[in-house]
Coordinates of C-alpha atoms in Angstrom, one line a residue:
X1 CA 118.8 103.1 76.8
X2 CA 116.8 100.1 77.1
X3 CA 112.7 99.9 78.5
X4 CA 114.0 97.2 80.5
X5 CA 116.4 99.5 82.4
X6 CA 113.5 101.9 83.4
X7 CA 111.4 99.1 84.7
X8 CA 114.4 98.1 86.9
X9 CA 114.8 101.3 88.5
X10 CA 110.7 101.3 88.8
X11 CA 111.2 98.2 90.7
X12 CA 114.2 99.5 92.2
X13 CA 112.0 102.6 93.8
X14 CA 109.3 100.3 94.7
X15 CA 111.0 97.8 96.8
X16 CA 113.5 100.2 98.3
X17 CA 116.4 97.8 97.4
X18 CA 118.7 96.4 94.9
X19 CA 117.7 93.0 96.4
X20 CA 113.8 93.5 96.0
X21 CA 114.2 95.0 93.0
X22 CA 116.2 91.9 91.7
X23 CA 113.7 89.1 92.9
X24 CA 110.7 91.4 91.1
X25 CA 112.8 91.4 87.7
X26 CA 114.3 88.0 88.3
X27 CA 118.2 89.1 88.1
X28 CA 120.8 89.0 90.0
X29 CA 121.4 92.2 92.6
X30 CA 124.5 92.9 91.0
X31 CA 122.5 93.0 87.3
X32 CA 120.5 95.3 88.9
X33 CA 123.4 97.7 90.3
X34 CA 125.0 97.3 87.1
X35 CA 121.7 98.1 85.4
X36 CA 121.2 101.5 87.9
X37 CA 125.1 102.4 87.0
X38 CA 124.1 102.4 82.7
X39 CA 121.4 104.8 83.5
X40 CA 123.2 106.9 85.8
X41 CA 126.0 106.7 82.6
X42 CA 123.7 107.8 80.5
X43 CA 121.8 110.3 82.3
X44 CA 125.6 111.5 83.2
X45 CA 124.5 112.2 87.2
X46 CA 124.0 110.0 89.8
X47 CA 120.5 108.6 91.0
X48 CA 121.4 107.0 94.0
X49 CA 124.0 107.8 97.2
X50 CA 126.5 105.2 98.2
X51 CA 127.5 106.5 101.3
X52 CA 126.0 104.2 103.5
X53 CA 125.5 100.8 103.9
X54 CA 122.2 100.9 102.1
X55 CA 121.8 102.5 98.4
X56 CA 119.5 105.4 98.9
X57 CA 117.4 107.0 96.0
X58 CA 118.5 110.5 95.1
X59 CA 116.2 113.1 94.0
X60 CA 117.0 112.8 90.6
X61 CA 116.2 108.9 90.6
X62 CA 112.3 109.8 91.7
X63 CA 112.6 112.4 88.7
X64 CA 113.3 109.6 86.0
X65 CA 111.2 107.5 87.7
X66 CA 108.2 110.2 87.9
X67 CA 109.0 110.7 84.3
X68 CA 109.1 107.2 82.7
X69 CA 106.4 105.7 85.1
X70 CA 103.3 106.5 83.4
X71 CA 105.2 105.7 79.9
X72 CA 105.9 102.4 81.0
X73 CA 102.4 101.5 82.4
X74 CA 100.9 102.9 79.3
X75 CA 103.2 100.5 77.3
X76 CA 102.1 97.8 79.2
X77 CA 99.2 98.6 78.5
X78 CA 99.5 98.1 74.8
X79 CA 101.4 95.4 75.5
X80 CA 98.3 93.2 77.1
X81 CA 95.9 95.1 75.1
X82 CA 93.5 92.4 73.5
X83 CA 93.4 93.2 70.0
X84 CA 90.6 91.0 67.8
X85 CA 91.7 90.2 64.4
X86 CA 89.0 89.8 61.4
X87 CA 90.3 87.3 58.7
X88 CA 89.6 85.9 55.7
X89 CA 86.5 86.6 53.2

């Protein structure tokens, strides 16, 4: 499963929508759905309840997000980290 796919459902969770969730990770809302379908694939349950006319979170989805949240902000993290490189003799 791809990082990118938990970020998704992080942005997913925090904009309470496939829509906001698309403009935050600059796709399409159908990328994202697609996106939340993989994970759900994968995690072989479903995250979210399609009854309605609006996708709701299901418990499980604030479990994986709970879960991968503080993984992905420590990898940012690393990622933006300044790093100084000493070169040469």
């Amino acid at each position: 499963m791809k990082i990118e796919t938990f970020s998704t459902l992080d942005a997913v969770i925090r904009s309470g929508s496939f829509a906001g969730a698309a403009v935050q990770m600059n796709l399409t809302p159908s990328a994202v759905s697609m996106k939340m379908k993989q994970l759900e694939a994968y995690l072989g349950k479903p995250l979210f309840d399609r009854s309605g006319l609006q996708v709701r979170p299901m418990k499980l989805a604030y479990e994986v997000w709970g879960t991968m949240g503080e993984a992905l902000q420590q990898l940012e993290s690393l990622r933006s980290r300044q790093t100084l490189a000493v070169e040469g003799t």
